[in-house]
Tab-separated table of C-alpha atoms in Angstrom:
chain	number	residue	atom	x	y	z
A	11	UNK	CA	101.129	134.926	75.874
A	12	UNK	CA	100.308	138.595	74.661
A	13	UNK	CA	98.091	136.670	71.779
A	14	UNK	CA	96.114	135.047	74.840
A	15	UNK	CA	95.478	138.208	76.825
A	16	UNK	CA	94.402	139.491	73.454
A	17	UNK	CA	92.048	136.946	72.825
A	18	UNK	CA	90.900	137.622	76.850
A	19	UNK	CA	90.064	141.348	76.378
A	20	UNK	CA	88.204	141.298	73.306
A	21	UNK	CA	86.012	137.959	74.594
A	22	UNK	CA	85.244	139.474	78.047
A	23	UNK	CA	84.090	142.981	75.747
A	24	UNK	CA	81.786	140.918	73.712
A	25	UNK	CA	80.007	140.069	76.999
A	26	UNK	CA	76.493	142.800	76.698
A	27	UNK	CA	74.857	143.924	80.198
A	28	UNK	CA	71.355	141.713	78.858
A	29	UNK	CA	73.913	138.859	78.524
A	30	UNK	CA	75.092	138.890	82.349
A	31	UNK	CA	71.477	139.661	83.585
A	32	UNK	CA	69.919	136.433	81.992
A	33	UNK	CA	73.200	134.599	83.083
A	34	UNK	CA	72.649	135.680	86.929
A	35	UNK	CA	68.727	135.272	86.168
A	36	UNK	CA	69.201	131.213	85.456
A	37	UNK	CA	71.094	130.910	88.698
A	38	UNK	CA	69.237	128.004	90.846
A	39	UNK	CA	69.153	129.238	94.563
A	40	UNK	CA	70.155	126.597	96.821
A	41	UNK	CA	71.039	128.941	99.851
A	42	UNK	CA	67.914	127.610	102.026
A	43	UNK	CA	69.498	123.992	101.663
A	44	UNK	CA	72.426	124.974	104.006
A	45	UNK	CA	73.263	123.791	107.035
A	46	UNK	CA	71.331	125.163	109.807
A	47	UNK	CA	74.645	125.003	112.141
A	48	UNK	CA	76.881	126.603	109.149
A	49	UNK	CA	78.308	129.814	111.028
A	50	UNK	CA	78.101	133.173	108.553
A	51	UNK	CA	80.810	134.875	108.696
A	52	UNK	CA	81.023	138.330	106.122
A	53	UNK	CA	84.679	138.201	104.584
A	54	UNK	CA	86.550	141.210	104.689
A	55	UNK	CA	87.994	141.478	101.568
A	56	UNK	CA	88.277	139.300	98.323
A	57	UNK	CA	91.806	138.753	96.565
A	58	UNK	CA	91.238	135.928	94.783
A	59	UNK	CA	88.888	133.653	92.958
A	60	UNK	CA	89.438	129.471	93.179
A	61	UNK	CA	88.536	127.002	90.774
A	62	UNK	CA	87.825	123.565	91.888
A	63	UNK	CA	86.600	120.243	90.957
A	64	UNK	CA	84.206	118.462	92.841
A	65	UNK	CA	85.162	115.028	92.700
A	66	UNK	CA	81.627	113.705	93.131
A	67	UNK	CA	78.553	113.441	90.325
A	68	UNK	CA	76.039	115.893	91.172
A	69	UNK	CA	73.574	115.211	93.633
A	70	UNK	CA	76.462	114.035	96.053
A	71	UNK	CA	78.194	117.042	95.003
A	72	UNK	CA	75.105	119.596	96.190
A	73	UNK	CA	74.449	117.714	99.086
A	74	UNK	CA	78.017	117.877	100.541
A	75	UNK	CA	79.250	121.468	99.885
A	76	UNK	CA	75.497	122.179	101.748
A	77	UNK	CA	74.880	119.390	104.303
A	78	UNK	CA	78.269	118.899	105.190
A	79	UNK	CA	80.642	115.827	104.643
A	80	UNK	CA	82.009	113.566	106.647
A	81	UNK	CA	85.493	114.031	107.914
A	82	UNK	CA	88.631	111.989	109.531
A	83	UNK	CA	87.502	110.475	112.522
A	84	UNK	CA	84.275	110.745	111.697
A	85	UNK	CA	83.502	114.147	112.154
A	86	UNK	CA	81.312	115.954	109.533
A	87	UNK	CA	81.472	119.314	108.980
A	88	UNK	CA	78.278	122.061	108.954
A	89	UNK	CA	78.297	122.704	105.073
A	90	UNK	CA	79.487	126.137	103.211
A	91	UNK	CA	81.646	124.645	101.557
A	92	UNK	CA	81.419	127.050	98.134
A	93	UNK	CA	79.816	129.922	96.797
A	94	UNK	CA	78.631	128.062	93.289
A	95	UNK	CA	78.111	124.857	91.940
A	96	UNK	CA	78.246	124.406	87.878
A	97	UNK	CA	77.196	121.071	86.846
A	98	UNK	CA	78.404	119.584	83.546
A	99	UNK	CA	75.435	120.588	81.461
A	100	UNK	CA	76.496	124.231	82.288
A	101	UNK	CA	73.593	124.250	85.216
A	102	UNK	CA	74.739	127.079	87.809
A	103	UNK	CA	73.427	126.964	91.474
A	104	UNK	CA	74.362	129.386	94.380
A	105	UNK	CA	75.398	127.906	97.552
A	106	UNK	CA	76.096	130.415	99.405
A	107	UNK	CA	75.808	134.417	99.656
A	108	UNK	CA	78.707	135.243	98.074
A	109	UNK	CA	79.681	138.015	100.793
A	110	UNK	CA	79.800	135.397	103.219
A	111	UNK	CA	83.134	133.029	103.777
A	112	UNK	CA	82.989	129.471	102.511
A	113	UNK	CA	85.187	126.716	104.256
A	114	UNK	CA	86.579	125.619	100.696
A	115	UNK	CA	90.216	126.305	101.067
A	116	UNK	CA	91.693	124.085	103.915
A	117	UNK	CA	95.199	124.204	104.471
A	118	UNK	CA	96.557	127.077	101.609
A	119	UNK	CA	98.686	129.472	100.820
A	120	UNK	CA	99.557	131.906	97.725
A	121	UNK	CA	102.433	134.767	97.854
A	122	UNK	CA	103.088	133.889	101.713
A	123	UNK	CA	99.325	134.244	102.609
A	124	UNK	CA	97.783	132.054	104.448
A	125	UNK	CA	94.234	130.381	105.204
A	126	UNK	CA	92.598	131.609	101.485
A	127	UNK	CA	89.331	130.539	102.418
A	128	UNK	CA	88.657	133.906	104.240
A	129	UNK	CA	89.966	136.058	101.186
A	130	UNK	CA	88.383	134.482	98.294
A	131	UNK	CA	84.953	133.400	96.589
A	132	UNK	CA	85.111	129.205	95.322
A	133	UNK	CA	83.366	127.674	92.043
A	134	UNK	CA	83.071	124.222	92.046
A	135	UNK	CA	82.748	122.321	89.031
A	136	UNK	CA	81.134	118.620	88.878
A	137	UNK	CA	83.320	116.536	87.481
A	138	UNK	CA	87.023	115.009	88.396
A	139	UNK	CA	90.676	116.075	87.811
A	140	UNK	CA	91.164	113.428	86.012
A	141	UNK	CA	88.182	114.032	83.367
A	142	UNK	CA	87.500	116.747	81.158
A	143	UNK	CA	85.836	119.415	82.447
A	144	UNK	CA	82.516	120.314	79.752
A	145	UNK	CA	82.002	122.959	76.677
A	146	UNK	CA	78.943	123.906	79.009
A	147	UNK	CA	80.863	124.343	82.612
A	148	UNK	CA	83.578	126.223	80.064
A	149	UNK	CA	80.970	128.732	78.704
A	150	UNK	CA	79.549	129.119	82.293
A	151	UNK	CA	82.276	129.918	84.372
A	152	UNK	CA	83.366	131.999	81.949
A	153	UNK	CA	80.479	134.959	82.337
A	154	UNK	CA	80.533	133.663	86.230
A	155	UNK	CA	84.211	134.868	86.650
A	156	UNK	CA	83.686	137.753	84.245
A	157	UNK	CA	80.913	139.256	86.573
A	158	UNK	CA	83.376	138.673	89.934
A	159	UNK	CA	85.892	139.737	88.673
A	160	UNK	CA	83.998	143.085	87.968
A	161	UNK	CA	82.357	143.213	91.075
A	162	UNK	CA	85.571	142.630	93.389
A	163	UNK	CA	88.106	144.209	90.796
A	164	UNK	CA	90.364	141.198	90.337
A	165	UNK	CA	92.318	140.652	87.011
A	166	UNK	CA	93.002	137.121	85.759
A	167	UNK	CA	95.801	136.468	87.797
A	168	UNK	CA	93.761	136.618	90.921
A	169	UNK	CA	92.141	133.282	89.168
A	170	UNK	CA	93.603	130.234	90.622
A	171	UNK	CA	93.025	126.496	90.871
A	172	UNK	CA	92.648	124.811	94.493
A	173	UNK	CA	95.439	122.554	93.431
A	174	UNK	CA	97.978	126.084	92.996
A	175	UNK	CA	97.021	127.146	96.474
A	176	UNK	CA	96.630	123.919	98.576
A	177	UNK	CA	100.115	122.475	100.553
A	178	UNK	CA	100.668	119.478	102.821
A	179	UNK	CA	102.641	118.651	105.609
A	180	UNK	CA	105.140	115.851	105.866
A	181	UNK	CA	103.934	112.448	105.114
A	182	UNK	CA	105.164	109.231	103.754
A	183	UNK	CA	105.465	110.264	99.994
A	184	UNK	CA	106.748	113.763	100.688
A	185	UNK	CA	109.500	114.839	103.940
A	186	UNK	CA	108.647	118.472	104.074
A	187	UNK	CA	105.573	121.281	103.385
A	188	UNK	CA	104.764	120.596	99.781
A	189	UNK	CA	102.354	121.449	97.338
A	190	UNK	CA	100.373	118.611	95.385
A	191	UNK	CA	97.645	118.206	98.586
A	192	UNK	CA	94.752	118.849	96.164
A	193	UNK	CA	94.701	117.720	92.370
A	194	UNK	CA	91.892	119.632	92.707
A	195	UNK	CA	90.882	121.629	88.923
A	196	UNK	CA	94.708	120.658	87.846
A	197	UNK	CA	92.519	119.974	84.473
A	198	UNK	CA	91.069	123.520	84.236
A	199	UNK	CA	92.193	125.328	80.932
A	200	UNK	CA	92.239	128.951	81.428
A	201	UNK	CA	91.511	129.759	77.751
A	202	UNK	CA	88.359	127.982	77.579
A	203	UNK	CA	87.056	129.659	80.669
A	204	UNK	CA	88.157	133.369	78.714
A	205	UNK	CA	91.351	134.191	81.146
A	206	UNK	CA	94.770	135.151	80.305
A	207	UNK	CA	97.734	133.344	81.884
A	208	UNK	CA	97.980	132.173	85.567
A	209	UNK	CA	101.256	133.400	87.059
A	210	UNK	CA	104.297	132.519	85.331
A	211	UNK	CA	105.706	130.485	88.732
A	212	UNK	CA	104.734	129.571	91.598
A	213	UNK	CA	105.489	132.190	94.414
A	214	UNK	CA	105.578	130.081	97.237
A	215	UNK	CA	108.165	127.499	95.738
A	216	UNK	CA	110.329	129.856	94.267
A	217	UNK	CA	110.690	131.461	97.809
A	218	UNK	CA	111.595	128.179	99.149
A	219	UNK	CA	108.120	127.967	101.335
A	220	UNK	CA	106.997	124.490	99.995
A	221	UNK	CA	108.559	122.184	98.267
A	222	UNK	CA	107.028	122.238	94.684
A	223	UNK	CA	104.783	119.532	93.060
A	224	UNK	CA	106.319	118.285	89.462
A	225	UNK	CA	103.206	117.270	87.643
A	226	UNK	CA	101.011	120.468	88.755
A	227	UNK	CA	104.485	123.212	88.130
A	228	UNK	CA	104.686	121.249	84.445
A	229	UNK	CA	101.121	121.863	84.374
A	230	UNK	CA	100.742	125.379	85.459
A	231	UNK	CA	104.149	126.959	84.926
A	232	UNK	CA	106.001	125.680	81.564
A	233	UNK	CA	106.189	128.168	78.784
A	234	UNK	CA	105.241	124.302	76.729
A	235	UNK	CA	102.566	122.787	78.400
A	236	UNK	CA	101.967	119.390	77.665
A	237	UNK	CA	98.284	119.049	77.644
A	238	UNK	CA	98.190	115.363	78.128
A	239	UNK	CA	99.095	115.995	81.922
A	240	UNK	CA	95.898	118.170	82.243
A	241	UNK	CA	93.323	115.055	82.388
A	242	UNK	CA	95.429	112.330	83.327
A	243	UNK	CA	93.793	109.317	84.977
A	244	UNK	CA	92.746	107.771	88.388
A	245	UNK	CA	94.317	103.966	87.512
A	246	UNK	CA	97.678	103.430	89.037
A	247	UNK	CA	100.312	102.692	87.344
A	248	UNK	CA	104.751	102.657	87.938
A	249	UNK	CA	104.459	106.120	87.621
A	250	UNK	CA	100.827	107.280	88.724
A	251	UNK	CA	100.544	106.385	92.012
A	252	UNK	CA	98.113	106.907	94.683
A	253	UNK	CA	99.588	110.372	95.866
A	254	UNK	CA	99.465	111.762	92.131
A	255	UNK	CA	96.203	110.672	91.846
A	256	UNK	CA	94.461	111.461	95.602
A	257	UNK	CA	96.888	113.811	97.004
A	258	UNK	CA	96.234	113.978	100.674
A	259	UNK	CA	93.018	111.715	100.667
A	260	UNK	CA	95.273	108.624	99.452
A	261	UNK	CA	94.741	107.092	102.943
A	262	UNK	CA	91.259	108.618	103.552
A	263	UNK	CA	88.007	106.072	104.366
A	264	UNK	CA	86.210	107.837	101.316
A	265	UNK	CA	88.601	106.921	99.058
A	266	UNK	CA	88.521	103.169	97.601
A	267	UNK	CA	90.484	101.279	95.679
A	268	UNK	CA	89.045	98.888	93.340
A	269	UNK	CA	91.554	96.002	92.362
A	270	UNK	CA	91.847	94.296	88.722
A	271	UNK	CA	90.269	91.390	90.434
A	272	UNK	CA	86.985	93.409	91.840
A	273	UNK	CA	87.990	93.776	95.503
A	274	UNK	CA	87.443	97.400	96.597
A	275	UNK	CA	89.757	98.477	100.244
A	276	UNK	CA	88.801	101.729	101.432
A	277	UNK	CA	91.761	103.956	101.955
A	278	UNK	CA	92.554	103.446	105.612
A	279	UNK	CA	92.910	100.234	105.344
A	280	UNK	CA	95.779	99.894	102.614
A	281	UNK	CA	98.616	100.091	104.436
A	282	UNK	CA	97.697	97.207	106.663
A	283	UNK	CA	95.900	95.366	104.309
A	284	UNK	CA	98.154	95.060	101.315
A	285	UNK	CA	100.631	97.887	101.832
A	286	UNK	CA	101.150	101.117	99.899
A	287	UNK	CA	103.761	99.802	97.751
A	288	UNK	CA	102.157	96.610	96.779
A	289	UNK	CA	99.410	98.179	95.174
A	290	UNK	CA	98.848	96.484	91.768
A	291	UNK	CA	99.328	98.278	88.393
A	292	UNK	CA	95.604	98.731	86.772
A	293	UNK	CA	94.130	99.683	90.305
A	294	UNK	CA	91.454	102.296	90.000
A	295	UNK	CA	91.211	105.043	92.844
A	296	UNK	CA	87.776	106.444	93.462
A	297	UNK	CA	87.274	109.524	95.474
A	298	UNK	CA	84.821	111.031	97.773
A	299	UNK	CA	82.688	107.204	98.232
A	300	UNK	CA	80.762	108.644	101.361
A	301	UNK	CA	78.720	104.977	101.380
A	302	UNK	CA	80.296	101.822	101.026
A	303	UNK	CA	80.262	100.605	97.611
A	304	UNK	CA	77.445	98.036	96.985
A	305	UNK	CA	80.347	95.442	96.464
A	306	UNK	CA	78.350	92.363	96.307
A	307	UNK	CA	75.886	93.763	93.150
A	308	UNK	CA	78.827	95.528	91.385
A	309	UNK	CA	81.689	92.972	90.984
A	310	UNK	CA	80.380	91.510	87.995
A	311	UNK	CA	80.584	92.850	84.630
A	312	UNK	CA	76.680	94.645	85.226
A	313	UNK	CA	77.601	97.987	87.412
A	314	UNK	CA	74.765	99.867	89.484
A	315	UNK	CA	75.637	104.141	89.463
A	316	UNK	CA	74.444	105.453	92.530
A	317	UNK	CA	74.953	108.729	93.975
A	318	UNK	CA	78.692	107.833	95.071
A	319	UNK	CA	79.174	105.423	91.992
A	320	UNK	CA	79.284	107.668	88.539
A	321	UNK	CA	79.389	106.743	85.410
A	322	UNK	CA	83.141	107.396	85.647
A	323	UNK	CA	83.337	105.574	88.550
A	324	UNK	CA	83.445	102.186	86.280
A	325	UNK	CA	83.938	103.210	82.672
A	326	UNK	CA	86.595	105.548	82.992
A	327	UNK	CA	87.764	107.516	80.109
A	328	UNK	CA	85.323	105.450	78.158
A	329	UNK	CA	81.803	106.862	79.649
A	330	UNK	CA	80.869	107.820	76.546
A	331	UNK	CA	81.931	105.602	74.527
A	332	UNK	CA	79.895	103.398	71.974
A	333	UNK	CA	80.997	100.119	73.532
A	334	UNK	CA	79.248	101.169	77.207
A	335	UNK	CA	75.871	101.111	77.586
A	336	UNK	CA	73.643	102.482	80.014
A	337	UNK	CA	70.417	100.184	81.077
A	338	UNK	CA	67.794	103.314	82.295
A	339	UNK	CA	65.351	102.111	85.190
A	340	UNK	CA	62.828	103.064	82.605
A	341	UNK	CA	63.516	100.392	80.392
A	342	UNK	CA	65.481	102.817	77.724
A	343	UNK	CA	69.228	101.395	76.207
A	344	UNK	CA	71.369	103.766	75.199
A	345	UNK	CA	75.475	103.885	74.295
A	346	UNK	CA	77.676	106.372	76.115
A	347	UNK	CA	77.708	108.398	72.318
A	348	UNK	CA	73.956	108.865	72.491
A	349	UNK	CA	73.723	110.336	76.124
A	350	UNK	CA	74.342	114.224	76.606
A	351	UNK	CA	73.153	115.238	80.057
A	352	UNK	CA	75.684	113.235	82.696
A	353	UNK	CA	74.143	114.885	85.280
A	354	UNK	CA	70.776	113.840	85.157
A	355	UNK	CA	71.722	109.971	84.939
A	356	UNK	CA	69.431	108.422	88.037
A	357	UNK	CA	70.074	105.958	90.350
A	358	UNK	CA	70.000	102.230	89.718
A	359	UNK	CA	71.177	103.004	86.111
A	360	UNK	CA	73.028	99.411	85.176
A	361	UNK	CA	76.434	99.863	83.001
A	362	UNK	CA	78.101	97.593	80.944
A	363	UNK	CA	81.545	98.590	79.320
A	364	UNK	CA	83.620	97.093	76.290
A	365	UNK	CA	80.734	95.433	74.655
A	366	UNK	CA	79.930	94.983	71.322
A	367	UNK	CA	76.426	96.476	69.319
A	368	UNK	CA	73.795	93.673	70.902
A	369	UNK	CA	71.925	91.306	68.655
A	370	UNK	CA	68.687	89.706	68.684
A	371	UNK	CA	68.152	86.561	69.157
A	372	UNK	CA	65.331	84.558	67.076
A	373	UNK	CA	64.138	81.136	66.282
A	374	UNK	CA	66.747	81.398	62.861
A	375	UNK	CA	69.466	82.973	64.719
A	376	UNK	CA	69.812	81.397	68.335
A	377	UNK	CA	72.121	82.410	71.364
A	378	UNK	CA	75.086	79.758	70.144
A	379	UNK	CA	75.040	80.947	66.655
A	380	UNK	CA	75.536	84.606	68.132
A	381	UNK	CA	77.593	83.854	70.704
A	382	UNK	CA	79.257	80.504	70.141
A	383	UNK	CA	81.082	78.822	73.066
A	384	UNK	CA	80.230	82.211	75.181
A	385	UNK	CA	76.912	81.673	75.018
A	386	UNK	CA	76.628	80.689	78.621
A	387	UNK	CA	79.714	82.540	79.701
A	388	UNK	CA	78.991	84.799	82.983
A	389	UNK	CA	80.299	87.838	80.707
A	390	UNK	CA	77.908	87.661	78.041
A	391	UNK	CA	74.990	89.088	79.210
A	392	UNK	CA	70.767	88.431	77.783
A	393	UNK	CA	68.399	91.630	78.176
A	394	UNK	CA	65.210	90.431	78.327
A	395	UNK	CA	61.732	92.392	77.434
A	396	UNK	CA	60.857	92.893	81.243
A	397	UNK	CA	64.193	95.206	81.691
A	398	UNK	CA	66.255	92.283	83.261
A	399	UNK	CA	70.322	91.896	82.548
A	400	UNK	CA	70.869	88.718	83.158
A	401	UNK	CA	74.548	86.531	82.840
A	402	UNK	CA	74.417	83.582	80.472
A	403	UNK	CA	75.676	81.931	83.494
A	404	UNK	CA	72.295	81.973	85.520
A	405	UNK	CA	70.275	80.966	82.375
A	406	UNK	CA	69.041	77.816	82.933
A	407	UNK	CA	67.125	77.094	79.447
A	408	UNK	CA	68.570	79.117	76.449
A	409	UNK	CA	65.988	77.454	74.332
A	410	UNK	CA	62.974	78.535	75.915
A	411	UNK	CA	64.232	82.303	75.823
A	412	UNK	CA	61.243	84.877	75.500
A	413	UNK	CA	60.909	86.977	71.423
A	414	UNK	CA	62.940	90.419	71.994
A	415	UNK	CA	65.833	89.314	74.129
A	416	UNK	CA	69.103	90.693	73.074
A	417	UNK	CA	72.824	89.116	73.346
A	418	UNK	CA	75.581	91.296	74.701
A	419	UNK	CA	79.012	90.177	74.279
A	420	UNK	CA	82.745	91.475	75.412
A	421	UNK	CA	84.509	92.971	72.976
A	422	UNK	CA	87.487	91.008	74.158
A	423	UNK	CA	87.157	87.351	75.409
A	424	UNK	CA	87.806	87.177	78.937
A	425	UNK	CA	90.750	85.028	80.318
């Protein structure tokens, strides 16, 4: 612990003035794209600092904390919802003055305090709770905090995740105030971002407050943390079920849940549709889908990202692997290894995961030689000169196939 703090001083020292200038210099100003009904309100003091994660790709992420989202029962709130936004190339944008209060806290409380929103300035990162949060978002929150923290006078302590500070109310997973609400930045590591230890326990647990959250104390409070438990993963499984995973948006209309057959059920309609507890193993849990998911054009093995679908959305832990590849609108074909910028991935990119390196096919080496018996399977998929993906189950002629196209196959043959 003393070795971390250590390691805290003498980074923070090494920042120069000209270093913090040209930091707050890139800033992108996004203040005028506020809502014009958000209320201002100048905060009083500042006692903390709280790291979350967005739980959207970017676009969807800027327009929300903004615009405004869409609540429960359909109402939408008027925007402010943090002071920054740092995307996973390391981009930072201002979303609002940071003298002002953001609604970014909801239901919290730290050391018996309630209602942190009005006592502390939010960073958002892009990204998920259950992914790893970038080298680039790492180096950039870093001089971020170290200039708040100067301005306000808060020491690393008064640096918290939303998950720490966010509690529930009784529900059907847990009988009493609790904390595990928000998974929200459970995956931040403090020594990346250049900050000495969190607190040592968890105040409000320890005083018998809330009742205390397993994963996020093993996370945030063991002497041995296991860093395994800092990613995790949004597929449900015996032990990770929809409350570890979603927290208090488990039964929320933004949150789907896409089935190991394809079927996607949007949150609020679990309980009567298949039940809570009959929830297969292997389901995925997607978070913050604003839209409906285009469920017709993404049940087959070709996916469509879209501002609510990421790359994650479908791949997973393997998003940047070699065996997913991304089909560009502009015709480009590229692996998950040999794409950098997430953030910039446009719409109506097509993804394919678990496939092997494609092959050509020619007039010496024809789709049945490359593909056998698969060759007209609906997984093994032709690209064709003019940017189609097409299923060697709609392929009427396979030997009248245009020079260039390429055979994808599954690295697994499907059942």
């Amino acid at each position: 612990m003393v070795a971390s703090l250590i390691v805290s001083d003498s980074a923070r020292a090494a920042l120069t003035r000209a270093q913090r200038v040209k930091f707050q210099g890139s800033i992108i100003d996004k203040r005028r794209t506020l809502h014009p009904r958000f209320n201002k309100i100048h905060r009083k003091k500042t006692r903390y600092i709280i790291v979350h994660t967005s739980e959207a790709g970017l676009r969807s992420t800027l327009h929300s904390v903004s615009a405004g989202k869409r609540m429960r029962k359909g109402r939408r709130t008027h925007g402010g919802h943090t002071h920054y936004v740092i995307a996973r190339n390391g981009r930072t944008y201002r979303i609002l003055d940071k003298k002002y209060v953001a609604n970014h806290a909801g239901r919290s409380m730290w050391n018996g305090e309630t209602g942190l929103s009005a006592v502390s300035i939010s960073i958002e990162l892009v990204g998920y709770h259950y992914t790893p949060i970038t080298k680039q978002q790492y180096r950039s929150i870093g001089v971020l905090l170290d200039i708040l923290q100067d301005v306000y006078g808060l020491d690393d302590r008064a640096v918290l995740t939303h998950s720490q500070i966010a509690y529930g109310t009784p529900n059907r997973w847990v009988k009493k105030n609790h904390r595990g609400r928000k998974k929200c930045a459970k995956n931040f590591d403090r020594a990346k971002a250049v900050l000495g230890p969190t607190w040592p326990y968890d105040p409000d647990t320890r005083a018998g407050r809330l009742r205390p959250d397993l994963k996020l104390a093993a996370i945030f409070y063991t002497p041995r943390r296991d860093d395994t438990l800092l990613v995790g993963s949004n597929v449900i499984t015996p032990s990770n079920t929809a409350w570890s995973i979603a927290g208090e948006d488990y039964d929320d209309h933004t949150t789907r849940y896409r089935l190991p057959n394809g079927r996607e059920i949007p949150g609020d309609q679990i309980e009567h549709g298949i039940g809570w507890h009959r929830i297969p193993s292997k389901t995925m849990v997607l978070l913050n889908q604003e839209e409906s998911p285009q469920a017709g054009e993404n049940r087959g093995p070709v996916k469509i990202i879209s501002d609510g679908l990421t790359a994650w959305s479908f791949a997973g832990p393997a998003f940047n692997d070699k065996t997913t590849y991304y089909f560009f609108p502009d015709g480009r074909l590229k692996n998950g290894r040999e794409i950098s910028d997430w953030d910039d991935l446009p719409s109506n990119t097509k993804i394919i995961v678990g496939y092997r390196r494609p092959l050509e096919v020619t007039t010496e080496r024809p789709s049945i030689q490359i593909a056998g018996k698969r060759y007209n399977h609906k997984e093994t998929l032709y690209f064709f000169p003019d940017r189609a993906l097409v299923s060697g189950a709609r392929i009427k002629s396979f030997s009248s196939l245009p020079r260039g196209v390429v055979v994808f196959l599954p690295m697994k043959r499907s059942g």
